[in-house]
């Protein structure tokens, strides 16, 4: 089993359980957390995640606010937005504005979630390594100034 850490920004536990069942069937060992408020999300983002799955329709909390917070705290986190109601133009704007990896209609979770996760895991690992190197004042990454 391949280990993966997923942050769910989702108000409905049964939607999280559905996603977890899909991932378990695909041989993923999932560590997860479900949040549905800004306070919970801010605290959760102190932990490094492999993927965030954000519900587009969150009663009492705006998905765009959640995406803004995610990008501010973990700019390289892979993010997928899910929704039961698809508005193609609106979703395309969200994907572009927040550099989302994908938008998935909840009715397509069974066919699209696992391939998307398999695609994003290696990318996320590389981005975390790059960020780590940049944060270390690595001389190999410093610009050369020649006189």
Short mmCIF file of C-alpha atoms in Angstrom, two decimals, residues 38-93:
data_model
loop_
_atom_site.label_atom_id
_atom_site.label_comp_id
_atom_site.label_asym_id
_atom_site.label_seq_id
_atom_site.Cartn_x
_atom_site.Cartn_y
_atom_site.Cartn_z
CA UNK A 38 -11.39 28.73 8.15
CA UNK A 39 -10.07 28.22 11.67
CA UNK A 40 -9.79 24.46 11.17
CA UNK A 41 -8.21 24.88 7.73
CA UNK A 42 -5.61 27.35 9.00
CA UNK A 43 -4.60 24.91 11.76
CA UNK A 44 -4.55 21.95 9.34
CA UNK A 45 -2.23 23.79 6.96
CA UNK A 46 0.50 23.73 9.60
CA UNK A 47 0.93 20.10 8.50
CA UNK A 48 2.31 19.14 5.11
CA UNK A 49 -0.21 17.32 2.88
CA UNK A 50 0.09 15.45 -0.42
CA UNK A 51 -3.28 16.61 -1.71
CA UNK A 52 -6.17 18.85 -0.69
CA UNK A 53 -9.64 17.95 -1.88
CA UNK A 54 -11.91 20.98 -1.58
CA UNK A 55 -15.69 20.85 -1.90
CA UNK A 56 -16.89 23.73 -4.05
CA UNK A 57 -20.10 24.18 -2.07
CA UNK A 58 -19.38 24.65 1.62
CA UNK A 59 -22.25 25.97 3.73
CA UNK A 60 -20.94 28.70 6.00
CA UNK A 61 -17.50 28.82 4.38
CA UNK A 62 -16.65 29.96 0.88
CA UNK A 63 -14.54 27.60 -1.25
CA UNK A 64 -12.68 30.53 -2.81
CA UNK A 65 -11.64 31.71 0.65
CA UNK A 66 -10.38 28.21 1.38
CA UNK A 67 -8.40 28.15 -1.88
CA UNK A 68 -6.91 31.58 -1.16
CA UNK A 69 -5.80 30.42 2.28
CA UNK A 70 -4.32 27.19 0.92
CA UNK A 71 -2.32 29.06 -1.72
CA UNK A 72 -1.09 31.60 0.85
CA UNK A 73 0.17 28.96 3.30
CA UNK A 74 1.08 26.00 1.07
CA UNK A 75 1.44 27.42 -2.45
CA UNK A 76 2.68 24.14 -3.95
CA UNK A 77 0.04 21.86 -2.47
CA UNK A 78 -1.83 19.89 -5.12
CA UNK A 79 -5.49 20.89 -4.95
CA UNK A 80 -8.53 19.29 -6.53
CA UNK A 81 -11.97 20.88 -6.28
CA UNK A 82 -15.00 18.59 -6.24
CA UNK A 83 -18.63 19.50 -6.70
CA UNK A 84 -21.96 17.85 -7.24
CA UNK A 85 -23.08 20.79 -9.40
CA UNK A 86 -20.84 21.55 -12.35
CA UNK A 87 -20.71 25.00 -13.92
CA UNK A 88 -18.00 24.57 -16.53
CA UNK A 89 -17.11 28.24 -17.02
CA UNK A 90 -16.97 28.92 -13.28
CA UNK A 91 -14.80 25.84 -12.71
CA UNK A 92 -12.42 26.80 -15.51
CA UNK A 93 -11.95 30.20 -13.88
#
